[in-house]
Short mmCIF file of C-alpha atoms in Angstrom, two decimals:
data_model
loop_
_atom_site.label_atom_id
_atom_site.label_comp_id
_atom_site.label_asym_id
_atom_site.label_seq_id
_atom_site.Cartn_x
_atom_site.Cartn_y
_atom_site.Cartn_z
CA UNK A 1 0.18 0.18 0.31
CA UNK A 2 1.75 3.00 -0.99
CA UNK A 3 2.20 5.38 2.49
CA UNK A 4 1.97 9.03 0.67
CA UNK A 5 -0.86 9.14 -1.28
CA UNK A 6 -2.39 11.90 -0.63
CA UNK A 7 -6.56 12.59 -1.23
CA UNK A 8 -6.95 13.94 -4.30
CA UNK A 9 -10.00 16.59 -2.90
CA UNK A 10 -6.87 17.41 -0.35
CA UNK A 11 -4.78 18.25 -2.97
CA UNK A 12 -7.22 20.34 -4.92
CA UNK A 13 -7.59 22.56 -2.17
CA UNK A 14 -3.84 22.45 -1.28
CA UNK A 15 -3.19 23.67 -5.25
CA UNK A 16 -5.97 26.24 -4.38
CA UNK A 17 -4.26 27.58 -1.79
CA UNK A 18 -1.25 27.65 -3.00
CA UNK A 19 -1.71 29.75 -5.40
CA UNK A 20 -2.67 33.23 -3.64
CA UNK A 21 -0.09 32.25 -1.54
CA UNK A 22 2.81 32.11 -4.20
CA UNK A 23 0.94 35.65 -5.02
CA UNK A 24 1.47 37.22 -1.46
CA UNK A 25 4.81 36.05 -1.32
CA UNK A 26 5.95 37.51 -4.29
CA UNK A 27 4.10 40.28 -3.96
CA UNK A 28 5.93 40.85 -0.34
CA UNK A 29 8.77 39.99 -2.19
CA UNK A 30 8.70 42.99 -4.98
CA UNK A 31 7.45 45.23 -2.37
CA UNK A 32 10.91 44.50 -0.43
CA UNK A 33 12.79 44.96 -3.50
CA UNK A 34 10.82 48.30 -4.44
CA UNK A 35 11.90 49.68 -1.45
CA UNK A 36 15.27 48.70 -1.06
CA UNK A 37 15.94 50.87 -4.90
CA UNK A 38 13.83 54.13 -3.23
CA UNK A 39 16.16 53.92 -0.26
CA UNK A 40 19.03 53.84 -1.90
CA UNK A 41 18.12 56.80 -3.95
CA UNK A 42 17.39 58.80 -0.57
CA UNK A 43 21.19 59.38 0.40
CA UNK A 44 22.34 60.03 -3.11
CA UNK A 45 22.83 63.43 -4.18
CA UNK A 46 20.99 66.24 -5.43
CA UNK A 47 18.56 65.34 -2.86
CA UNK A 48 15.25 66.52 -3.94
CA UNK A 49 14.79 68.87 -1.07
CA UNK A 50 11.75 71.07 -2.93
CA UNK A 51 9.98 68.02 -3.92
CA UNK A 52 10.06 66.38 -0.44
CA UNK A 53 8.42 69.47 0.88
CA UNK A 54 5.66 69.81 -1.72
CA UNK A 55 4.72 66.03 -0.13
CA UNK A 56 5.33 66.76 3.05
CA UNK A 57 2.35 69.95 2.10
CA UNK A 58 0.08 67.18 0.57
CA UNK A 59 0.59 64.61 3.05
CA UNK A 60 0.85 66.54 5.67
CA UNK A 61 -0.92 70.38 5.60
CA UNK A 62 -3.10 68.76 3.51
CA UNK A 63 -4.30 65.84 5.89
CA UNK A 64 -4.71 68.12 9.07
CA UNK A 65 -8.38 69.24 9.12
CA UNK A 66 -9.07 65.17 8.24
CA UNK A 67 -7.03 64.41 11.31
CA UNK A 68 -8.57 66.84 13.42
CA UNK A 69 -11.96 66.61 12.95
CA UNK A 70 -11.76 62.54 13.12
CA UNK A 71 -9.46 62.96 16.81
CA UNK A 72 -12.73 65.12 17.76
CA UNK A 73 -15.09 62.84 17.00
CA UNK A 74 -13.48 60.22 18.58
CA UNK A 75 -12.62 62.73 21.74
CA UNK A 76 -15.98 63.05 21.87
CA UNK A 77 -17.17 59.49 21.67
CA UNK A 78 -14.88 58.25 24.46
CA UNK A 79 -15.79 60.38 26.29
CA UNK A 80 -19.43 59.79 26.22
CA UNK A 81 -19.36 56.53 25.75
CA UNK A 82 -16.69 56.63 28.70
CA UNK A 83 -18.86 58.11 31.08
CA UNK A 84 -21.37 55.82 31.06
CA UNK A 85 -19.67 52.95 31.94
CA UNK A 86 -16.93 54.14 34.70
CA UNK A 87 -19.97 55.62 36.18
CA UNK A 88 -21.56 51.77 36.97
CA UNK A 89 -18.06 51.04 38.70
CA UNK A 90 -18.29 54.20 40.03
CA UNK A 91 -14.71 55.20 38.83
CA UNK A 92 -16.20 58.54 37.21
CA UNK A 93 -12.90 60.13 38.29
CA UNK A 94 -11.02 58.13 36.16
CA UNK A 95 -12.15 59.39 33.00
CA UNK A 96 -9.66 62.02 31.99
CA UNK A 97 -7.11 59.33 31.96
CA UNK A 98 -9.23 56.96 30.22
CA UNK A 99 -9.77 59.35 27.66
CA UNK A 100 -5.75 61.37 27.76
CA UNK A 101 -4.43 57.18 27.62
CA UNK A 102 -6.62 55.70 24.97
CA UNK A 103 -5.92 58.58 22.72
CA UNK A 104 -2.42 58.35 23.35
CA UNK A 105 -1.25 55.02 23.19
CA UNK A 106 -3.48 53.71 20.69
CA UNK A 107 -6.98 55.81 19.56
CA UNK A 108 -4.38 58.80 18.66
CA UNK A 109 -2.00 56.82 16.31
CA UNK A 110 -4.64 54.15 14.93
CA UNK A 111 -7.37 57.22 14.00
CA UNK A 112 -5.17 59.05 12.18
CA UNK A 113 -3.28 56.59 10.28
CA UNK A 114 -6.29 54.66 8.83
CA UNK A 115 -7.51 58.83 8.16
CA UNK A 116 -3.83 59.15 5.73
CA UNK A 117 -3.62 56.34 4.39
CA UNK A 118 -7.63 56.35 3.14
CA UNK A 119 -6.87 60.31 1.93
CA UNK A 120 -3.19 59.92 1.07
CA UNK A 121 -3.02 56.62 -0.54
CA UNK A 122 -6.24 56.59 -2.18
CA UNK A 123 -3.78 59.92 -4.25
CA UNK A 124 -0.56 58.83 -3.91
CA UNK A 125 -1.55 55.10 -5.61
CA UNK A 126 -4.08 57.23 -7.87
CA UNK A 127 -1.54 59.96 -9.01
CA UNK A 128 1.06 57.64 -9.34
CA UNK A 129 -1.07 54.49 -11.72
CA UNK A 130 -2.47 57.96 -13.68
CA UNK A 131 1.28 59.11 -14.46
CA UNK A 132 2.02 55.00 -15.27
CA UNK A 133 -0.44 54.32 -17.62
CA UNK A 134 0.01 57.99 -19.59
CA UNK A 135 3.64 57.26 -19.81
CA UNK A 136 4.41 60.07 -17.97
CA UNK A 137 6.73 58.16 -15.94
CA UNK A 138 8.51 57.10 -18.49
CA UNK A 139 9.17 59.92 -20.01
CA UNK A 140 10.56 61.08 -16.90
CA UNK A 141 12.96 58.13 -16.93
CA UNK A 142 13.72 58.94 -20.84
CA UNK A 143 15.25 62.88 -19.50
CA UNK A 144 17.56 60.71 -17.29
CA UNK A 145 15.38 61.48 -14.17
CA UNK A 146 15.04 58.67 -11.72
CA UNK A 147 11.54 58.48 -11.01
CA UNK A 148 12.19 56.18 -7.36
CA UNK A 149 14.34 59.47 -6.01
CA UNK A 150 12.22 62.49 -7.53
CA UNK A 151 8.84 60.19 -7.01
CA UNK A 152 8.43 57.45 -4.82
CA UNK A 153 11.19 58.20 -2.02
CA UNK A 154 10.47 61.46 -1.51
CA UNK A 155 6.40 60.23 -1.04
CA UNK A 156 7.65 57.89 1.56
CA UNK A 157 9.98 60.00 3.27
CA UNK A 158 6.91 62.98 3.44
CA UNK A 159 4.39 60.15 5.18
CA UNK A 160 7.13 58.81 7.27
CA UNK A 161 7.39 62.38 8.96
CA UNK A 162 4.16 63.51 8.54
CA UNK A 163 2.49 60.85 10.47
CA UNK A 164 3.96 61.07 13.76
CA UNK A 165 3.29 65.27 13.64
CA UNK A 166 -0.56 64.47 12.62
CA UNK A 167 -0.70 61.96 15.44
CA UNK A 168 0.05 64.32 18.34
CA UNK A 169 -2.30 66.87 16.38
CA UNK A 170 -5.30 64.10 16.43
CA UNK A 171 -4.59 63.58 20.07
CA UNK A 172 -4.35 66.67 21.17
CA UNK A 173 -8.01 67.79 19.47
CA UNK A 174 -9.16 64.39 21.10
CA UNK A 175 -8.63 65.37 24.46
CA UNK A 176 -9.80 68.87 23.88
CA UNK A 177 -13.14 67.57 22.32
CA UNK A 178 -12.72 64.83 25.53
CA UNK A 179 -12.78 68.15 28.12
CA UNK A 180 -15.52 69.67 25.95
CA UNK A 181 -17.88 66.71 26.00
CA UNK A 182 -17.18 66.00 29.61
CA UNK A 183 -17.69 69.63 30.39
CA UNK A 184 -20.64 70.30 29.56
CA UNK A 185 -22.40 67.39 31.87
CA UNK A 186 -19.72 67.72 34.40
CA UNK A 187 -18.21 71.13 34.30
CA UNK A 188 -14.27 71.29 35.15
CA UNK A 189 -11.58 73.63 34.43
CA UNK A 190 -9.47 71.89 30.91
CA UNK A 191 -6.36 72.43 33.63
CA UNK A 192 -7.67 70.48 36.13
CA UNK A 193 -8.83 67.39 33.18
CA UNK A 194 -5.74 67.59 31.98
CA UNK A 195 -3.62 67.19 34.92
CA UNK A 196 -5.68 63.83 35.99
CA UNK A 197 -5.25 62.77 33.04
CA UNK A 198 -1.39 63.08 32.42
CA UNK A 199 -0.94 61.64 36.94
CA UNK A 200 1.52 59.96 36.38
CA UNK A 201 2.41 59.98 32.51
CA UNK A 202 5.35 59.37 31.15
CA UNK A 203 7.48 59.95 28.22
CA UNK A 204 7.20 55.85 27.60
CA UNK A 205 3.37 56.15 27.71
CA UNK A 206 3.13 59.05 25.04
CA UNK A 207 7.06 58.36 22.39
CA UNK A 208 6.24 55.19 21.99
CA UNK A 209 3.18 55.26 20.63
CA UNK A 210 3.34 58.16 18.79
CA UNK A 211 6.45 57.51 16.83
CA UNK A 212 4.98 53.94 15.86
CA UNK A 213 3.11 56.34 13.51
CA UNK A 214 6.07 56.54 11.53
CA UNK A 215 5.81 53.06 10.59
CA UNK A 216 2.31 53.43 9.66
CA UNK A 217 3.86 56.31 7.74
CA UNK A 218 6.00 54.67 5.67
CA UNK A 219 3.73 51.99 4.79
CA UNK A 220 1.31 54.14 3.71
CA UNK A 221 3.67 55.88 1.39
CA UNK A 222 5.79 52.52 0.64
CA UNK A 223 2.46 50.50 -0.61
CA UNK A 224 1.06 53.20 -2.32
CA UNK A 225 3.84 54.10 -4.04
CA UNK A 226 4.56 50.66 -5.02
CA UNK A 227 0.94 50.07 -6.08
CA UNK A 228 0.84 53.00 -8.08
CA UNK A 229 4.23 52.04 -9.97
CA UNK A 230 3.09 48.48 -10.67
CA UNK A 231 -0.21 50.43 -12.37
CA UNK A 232 -1.40 48.02 -15.78
CA UNK A 233 -4.52 48.64 -17.64
CA UNK A 234 -5.64 51.81 -18.59
CA UNK A 235 -8.32 53.80 -16.09
CA UNK A 236 -9.50 50.66 -14.73
CA UNK A 237 -6.40 50.15 -13.51
CA UNK A 238 -5.66 53.02 -11.62
CA UNK A 239 -8.66 52.64 -9.93
CA UNK A 240 -7.72 49.22 -8.70
CA UNK A 241 -4.33 51.03 -7.88
CA UNK A 242 -6.07 53.48 -5.47
CA UNK A 243 -8.21 51.25 -3.95
CA UNK A 244 -5.58 48.67 -3.36
CA UNK A 245 -3.04 51.12 -2.22
CA UNK A 246 -5.83 51.89 0.98
CA UNK A 247 -7.04 48.03 1.73
CA UNK A 248 -3.83 46.88 1.35
CA UNK A 249 -2.00 49.90 3.47
CA UNK A 250 -5.14 49.41 6.31
CA UNK A 251 -4.36 45.80 6.31
CA UNK A 252 -0.69 46.37 6.94
CA UNK A 253 -1.23 48.96 9.42
CA UNK A 254 -3.36 47.15 11.46
CA UNK A 255 -0.82 44.33 11.70
CA UNK A 256 1.77 46.62 12.10
CA UNK A 257 0.13 48.15 15.39
CA UNK A 258 -0.58 44.01 17.18
CA UNK A 259 2.98 43.96 16.59
CA UNK A 260 4.86 47.14 17.53
CA UNK A 261 2.12 47.20 20.10
CA UNK A 262 3.58 43.63 21.84
CA UNK A 263 6.93 45.16 21.38
CA UNK A 264 6.78 48.45 23.09
CA UNK A 265 5.24 46.60 26.10
CA UNK A 266 8.48 44.44 25.99
CA UNK A 267 10.84 47.02 26.06
CA UNK A 268 9.09 49.93 27.73
CA UNK B 6 32.99 51.82 -20.59
CA UNK B 7 29.60 52.99 -20.76
CA UNK B 8 29.98 56.83 -20.97
CA UNK B 9 33.30 56.71 -22.77
CA UNK B 10 31.98 59.15 -26.28
CA UNK B 11 32.99 57.01 -29.11
CA UNK B 12 33.38 58.00 -32.88
CA UNK B 13 30.85 56.53 -34.68
CA UNK B 14 26.69 56.67 -35.57
CA UNK B 15 24.95 57.96 -32.93
CA UNK B 16 22.35 54.71 -32.41
CA UNK B 17 24.08 51.27 -32.71
CA UNK B 18 22.09 48.06 -33.09
CA UNK B 19 23.08 44.59 -32.94
CA UNK B 20 21.20 41.40 -32.63
CA UNK B 21 18.71 43.04 -30.79
CA UNK B 22 16.06 40.92 -29.33
CA UNK B 23 13.07 41.04 -27.25
CA UNK B 24 10.15 38.81 -26.38
CA UNK B 25 7.10 39.47 -24.34
CA UNK B 26 5.81 35.50 -22.41
CA UNK B 27 5.90 33.56 -25.10
CA UNK B 28 5.54 36.27 -28.33
CA UNK B 29 8.42 36.77 -29.66
CA UNK B 30 8.18 40.87 -30.76
CA UNK B 31 11.57 41.51 -32.36
CA UNK B 32 13.51 38.78 -33.29
CA UNK B 33 17.36 40.04 -34.37
CA UNK B 34 17.11 43.72 -35.49
CA UNK B 35 20.40 44.97 -36.84
CA UNK B 36 20.53 48.53 -37.80
CA UNK B 37 22.85 52.44 -37.64
CA UNK B 38 21.37 55.29 -38.15
CA UNK B 39 23.14 57.92 -39.68
CA UNK B 40 24.15 61.20 -37.99
CA UNK B 41 22.21 64.00 -38.62
CA UNK B 42 19.46 62.79 -40.81
CA UNK B 43 16.02 60.79 -39.93
CA UNK B 44 14.99 57.35 -40.16
CA UNK B 45 11.52 56.04 -40.28
CA UNK B 46 10.58 53.28 -38.97
CA UNK B 47 6.88 51.52 -40.50
CA UNK B 48 5.64 48.45 -40.02
CA UNK B 49 1.87 46.79 -39.50
CA UNK B 50 0.36 47.62 -35.85
CA UNK B 51 1.91 44.82 -32.65
CA UNK B 52 5.56 44.20 -34.71
CA UNK B 53 7.05 46.09 -32.20
CA UNK B 54 8.09 49.39 -33.24
CA UNK B 55 6.98 51.31 -30.19
CA UNK B 56 9.31 48.85 -28.08
CA UNK B 57 12.46 48.74 -30.38
CA UNK B 58 12.25 53.11 -29.48
CA UNK B 59 11.85 51.90 -25.84
CA UNK B 60 15.18 50.19 -25.70
CA UNK B 61 17.09 52.31 -27.61
CA UNK B 62 16.77 54.52 -25.13
CA UNK B 63 16.36 51.96 -21.98
CA UNK B 64 13.43 51.79 -20.94
CA UNK B 65 13.15 48.08 -21.22
CA UNK B 66 15.98 45.74 -21.54
CA UNK B 67 16.26 43.32 -24.71
CA UNK B 68 16.50 39.49 -24.41
CA UNK B 69 19.82 39.39 -26.18
CA UNK B 70 21.78 41.90 -28.47
CA UNK B 71 23.69 45.38 -27.92
CA UNK B 72 23.12 48.74 -28.27
CA UNK B 73 24.83 51.33 -28.14
CA UNK B 74 24.11 55.14 -27.44
CA UNK B 75 25.88 58.26 -28.27
CA UNK B 76 28.86 55.36 -27.77
CA UNK B 77 27.49 54.25 -24.58
CA UNK B 78 26.72 50.68 -24.40
CA UNK B 79 23.26 50.96 -22.74
CA UNK B 80 22.91 46.99 -21.97
CA UNK B 81 25.70 46.61 -20.18
CA UNK B 82 25.82 50.36 -18.91
CA UNK B 83 25.53 51.96 -15.25
CA UNK B 84 22.16 53.65 -13.78
CA UNK B 85 24.56 57.01 -13.94
CA UNK B 86 26.08 56.17 -17.86
CA UNK B 87 22.76 55.41 -18.94
CA UNK B 88 21.32 58.75 -17.54
CA UNK B 89 24.33 60.82 -19.33
CA UNK B 90 23.52 58.80 -22.44
CA UNK B 91 19.33 59.80 -22.03
CA UNK B 92 20.49 63.26 -21.67
CA UNK B 93 21.50 63.31 -25.53
CA UNK B 94 18.62 61.73 -26.68
CA UNK B 95 15.23 63.42 -26.67
CA UNK B 96 12.05 61.39 -26.94
CA UNK B 97 8.97 62.51 -28.20
CA UNK B 98 6.08 59.88 -27.21
CA UNK B 99 3.27 58.66 -28.64
CA UNK B 100 0.65 60.22 -26.29
CA UNK B 101 3.01 64.02 -25.73
CA UNK B 102 3.33 61.85 -22.50
CA UNK B 103 3.22 65.97 -20.75
CA UNK B 104 3.11 66.30 -16.62
CA UNK B 105 0.05 66.81 -16.25
CA UNK B 106 0.28 68.25 -12.36
CA UNK B 107 2.54 71.38 -14.27
CA UNK B 108 1.87 73.37 -16.72
CA UNK B 109 3.41 74.17 -19.89
CA UNK B 110 6.34 76.58 -19.20
CA UNK B 111 6.67 74.13 -16.40
CA UNK B 112 7.14 70.68 -18.13
CA UNK B 113 9.66 72.40 -20.87
CA UNK B 114 11.53 73.77 -17.83
CA UNK B 115 11.57 70.25 -15.83
CA UNK B 116 14.41 68.78 -17.54
CA UNK B 117 16.51 72.09 -17.79
CA UNK B 118 15.91 72.77 -13.88
CA UNK B 119 17.29 68.87 -13.38
CA UNK B 120 20.22 68.90 -15.74
CA UNK B 121 21.38 72.58 -15.90
CA UNK B 122 22.50 75.35 -12.95
CA UNK B 123 20.33 78.29 -15.54
CA UNK B 124 19.21 80.73 -12.98
CA UNK B 125 15.66 81.01 -13.41
CA UNK B 126 15.37 84.73 -15.89
CA UNK B 127 17.92 81.82 -18.19
CA UNK B 128 15.66 79.23 -17.60
CA UNK B 129 12.74 80.82 -18.32
CA UNK B 130 14.21 83.03 -21.52
CA UNK B 131 15.09 79.59 -22.59
CA UNK B 132 11.82 78.13 -22.07
CA UNK B 133 9.94 80.55 -24.33
CA UNK B 134 13.52 80.59 -27.10
CA UNK B 135 12.08 76.63 -27.19
CA UNK B 136 8.61 77.42 -27.15
CA UNK B 137 8.84 79.50 -29.86
CA UNK B 138 10.54 77.00 -32.09
CA UNK B 139 7.43 74.58 -31.81
CA UNK B 140 5.32 77.62 -33.30
CA UNK B 141 3.66 77.73 -28.57
CA UNK B 142 4.02 81.10 -27.58
CA UNK B 143 1.69 81.79 -25.86
CA UNK B 144 -0.46 80.04 -23.35
CA UNK B 145 2.16 79.25 -21.07
CA UNK B 146 0.50 79.46 -18.02
CA UNK B 147 -2.02 76.54 -18.97
CA UNK B 148 -2.63 73.15 -18.45
CA UNK B 149 -1.89 69.88 -20.53
CA UNK B 150 -5.61 68.99 -19.94
CA UNK B 151 -6.62 72.54 -21.51
CA UNK B 152 -4.85 72.28 -24.98
CA UNK B 153 -5.05 70.24 -27.78
CA UNK B 154 -3.54 67.47 -29.60
CA UNK B 155 -1.43 68.91 -31.40
CA UNK B 156 -0.22 71.50 -29.23
CA UNK B 157 0.63 68.63 -26.53
CA UNK B 158 2.59 67.19 -28.72
CA UNK B 159 4.67 70.59 -29.81
CA UNK B 160 4.88 71.00 -26.26
CA UNK B 161 6.64 67.53 -26.26
CA UNK B 162 9.07 68.39 -28.69
CA UNK B 163 10.25 71.41 -26.95
CA UNK B 164 10.76 69.13 -23.69
CA UNK B 165 12.68 66.86 -25.88
CA UNK B 166 14.71 69.52 -27.10
CA UNK B 167 15.73 71.17 -23.90
CA UNK B 168 18.82 69.88 -23.39
CA UNK B 169 19.91 70.53 -27.10
CA UNK B 170 19.47 66.03 -27.99
CA UNK B 171 22.38 65.02 -31.08
CA UNK B 172 19.18 62.62 -31.28
CA UNK B 173 14.94 62.79 -31.02
CA UNK B 174 13.39 59.64 -31.14
CA UNK B 175 9.30 60.02 -32.34
CA UNK B 176 6.90 57.44 -31.43
CA UNK B 177 3.66 58.16 -33.92
CA UNK B 178 4.71 61.94 -33.65
CA UNK B 179 1.45 62.38 -35.97
CA UNK B 180 -1.11 60.04 -34.38
CA UNK B 181 -4.60 61.22 -34.28
CA UNK B 182 -3.78 64.62 -35.75
CA UNK B 183 -5.43 66.35 -38.46
CA UNK B 184 -3.63 66.89 -41.79
CA UNK B 185 -2.27 70.49 -41.01
CA UNK B 186 -1.10 69.29 -37.83
CA UNK B 187 0.46 66.29 -38.71
CA UNK B 188 2.72 68.13 -42.10
CA UNK B 189 3.39 71.14 -39.47
CA UNK B 190 4.82 68.52 -36.93
CA UNK B 191 6.22 66.97 -39.98
CA UNK B 192 7.68 70.35 -41.14
CA UNK B 193 9.38 71.08 -37.73
CA UNK B 194 10.73 67.07 -37.32
CA UNK B 195 12.59 67.58 -40.69
CA UNK B 196 13.56 71.93 -39.85
CA UNK B 197 15.49 69.44 -36.75
CA UNK B 198 17.82 68.30 -39.47
CA UNK B 199 18.41 70.79 -41.72
CA UNK B 200 19.10 73.71 -38.79
CA UNK B 201 20.63 71.50 -36.33
CA UNK B 202 21.73 68.63 -37.61
CA UNK B 203 19.71 66.04 -35.11
CA UNK B 204 19.98 62.51 -35.82
CA UNK B 205 15.93 61.45 -36.24
CA UNK B 206 14.09 58.03 -35.63
CA UNK B 207 10.59 58.30 -36.01
CA UNK B 208 8.06 55.36 -35.60
CA UNK B 209 5.11 56.12 -37.65
CA UNK B 210 2.48 55.09 -39.77
CA UNK B 211 1.96 57.68 -41.23
CA UNK B 212 3.38 57.44 -45.20
CA UNK B 213 2.39 60.52 -46.15
CA UNK B 214 4.56 61.91 -43.59
CA UNK B 215 7.63 59.69 -43.83
CA UNK B 216 7.45 61.08 -48.02
CA UNK B 217 7.71 64.48 -46.47
CA UNK B 218 10.75 62.86 -44.09
CA UNK B 219 12.38 60.35 -44.58
CA UNK B 220 15.81 60.13 -45.15
CA UNK B 221 15.96 56.42 -44.93
CA UNK B 222 13.07 53.57 -44.03
CA UNK B 223 13.38 50.21 -42.13
CA UNK B 224 10.64 48.09 -42.26
CA UNK B 225 9.59 45.84 -39.64
CA UNK B 226 8.23 42.60 -40.21
CA UNK B 227 7.39 39.74 -38.27
CA UNK B 228 10.64 40.84 -35.89
CA UNK B 229 12.48 41.32 -38.26
CA UNK B 230 13.88 43.80 -41.38
CA UNK B 231 12.02 43.68 -43.80
CA UNK B 232 13.00 46.48 -45.84
CA UNK B 233 16.04 49.19 -45.34
CA UNK B 234 16.15 52.00 -47.45
CA UNK B 235 15.53 55.45 -49.84
CA UNK B 236 11.77 55.74 -49.97
CA UNK B 237 12.01 56.18 -53.73
CA UNK B 238 13.43 52.37 -52.99
CA UNK B 239 11.00 51.78 -50.95
CA UNK B 240 7.72 52.93 -52.73
CA UNK B 241 9.43 51.00 -56.25
CA UNK B 242 9.64 47.51 -53.86
CA UNK B 243 8.23 44.30 -54.95
CA UNK B 244 8.07 42.61 -51.48
CA UNK B 245 4.08 41.92 -51.09
CA UNK B 246 4.15 42.88 -47.90
CA UNK B 247 5.88 46.69 -48.69
CA UNK B 248 3.45 47.41 -52.15
CA UNK B 249 0.63 46.50 -50.22
CA UNK B 250 1.59 48.78 -48.03
CA UNK B 251 2.40 51.51 -50.07
CA UNK B 252 -0.81 50.82 -52.14
CA UNK B 253 -3.11 50.86 -49.26
CA UNK B 254 -1.70 53.53 -48.42
CA UNK B 255 -2.44 55.48 -51.60
#
């Protein structure tokens, strides 16, 4: 009796599972090479200072109102929901600390990152995708300009730099609006709210949680540029690139968040 | 090595092969461009004419064969050497490929800003001069989407000429244009040859344009060179494909 006979249905399932797995591994490998190529150009002369500042404005300044709005909504909702829960346990005095810690350690960074991912990721994916299908990237290359340096590296770096700054803004507005929502029900001065909220807080609570968004920025920039640069198939392809940029970057952000939170807990 | 300037033809191709998957697009092409002449490349759609141009400028990698561009063997050149060679070449894309986030003026200024040390005023002068030479001296602050296809071709040509190239490659320069605009573009190509002694390679289907501009004609068919000669020889050729081509275009 043959010892290594694999049942046919199982083999079929294995093959069906193998193809997407192969595609995924290939995608990750290509993304790695893509990032390496972009990273190498970052340190070569001339530096693309003007283009970097333009991208920083597009990614950072133009996302600021949206990030603040998301932070404000989160702060208000946190305040309203948590107050009710804390009152049941007679721990209403912990409300400022819950809002502050929740926003600073997790909600602020992840909300800001997902907001920027939606706005900037789709924008970069569509912009580069459109440039690819209309041969603008080829034109750039043909005129001896490295598109990885001019288009890709500047956008990724802008996302890396802008994300922590946007997160600080989201945290700030979130805490402020958390206080507003709280003080409308139970008036308290802002100073008192903040002193209770930040009581016992250390840099190790704030800094790693804020700086981890640079990794999210890297993910947003790299995935969106990668999807945009490999666009094929006209306007439909541009649409696909924009969508896949947001979907893939969002998933990777959540995955990275799990790992980074674990790492931060271990290290700090 | 790659960036050495070797006296010889501006573009020399030997044994050039390119396939996409199972499909062989170029199956061994050899030619050299003559300095200061206009060479037209003809052939049916899908015979690899545009791929040939993309290979010449290094946008595609050949499967086999060598390409020397202004003395630089681009199949073995480093990225830096390739870019140095590219600075000597202008490329007009089929759809012009203007940067749609930049104005007309910024499009033409882009290569100058990247590769020259001109001051802003000098750059602006040069841009106006380039645009004037292709008959475009107004609406410079418009975006590419706000101008016609013919105007886009002219802007594309001005941008291609910005770094004073010795070779200009044209991919279907008259495609989609009305006969008058097509004739104007053809006239510009002839002027480049006569006034600036620029070597041109023009991929086209437009036999009328070919008659006006070509010093030499290369016909590709089935990934091979079917014909290489003058327009007179081409129009008298008894090769069935060429005879049919001439007859259908008449």
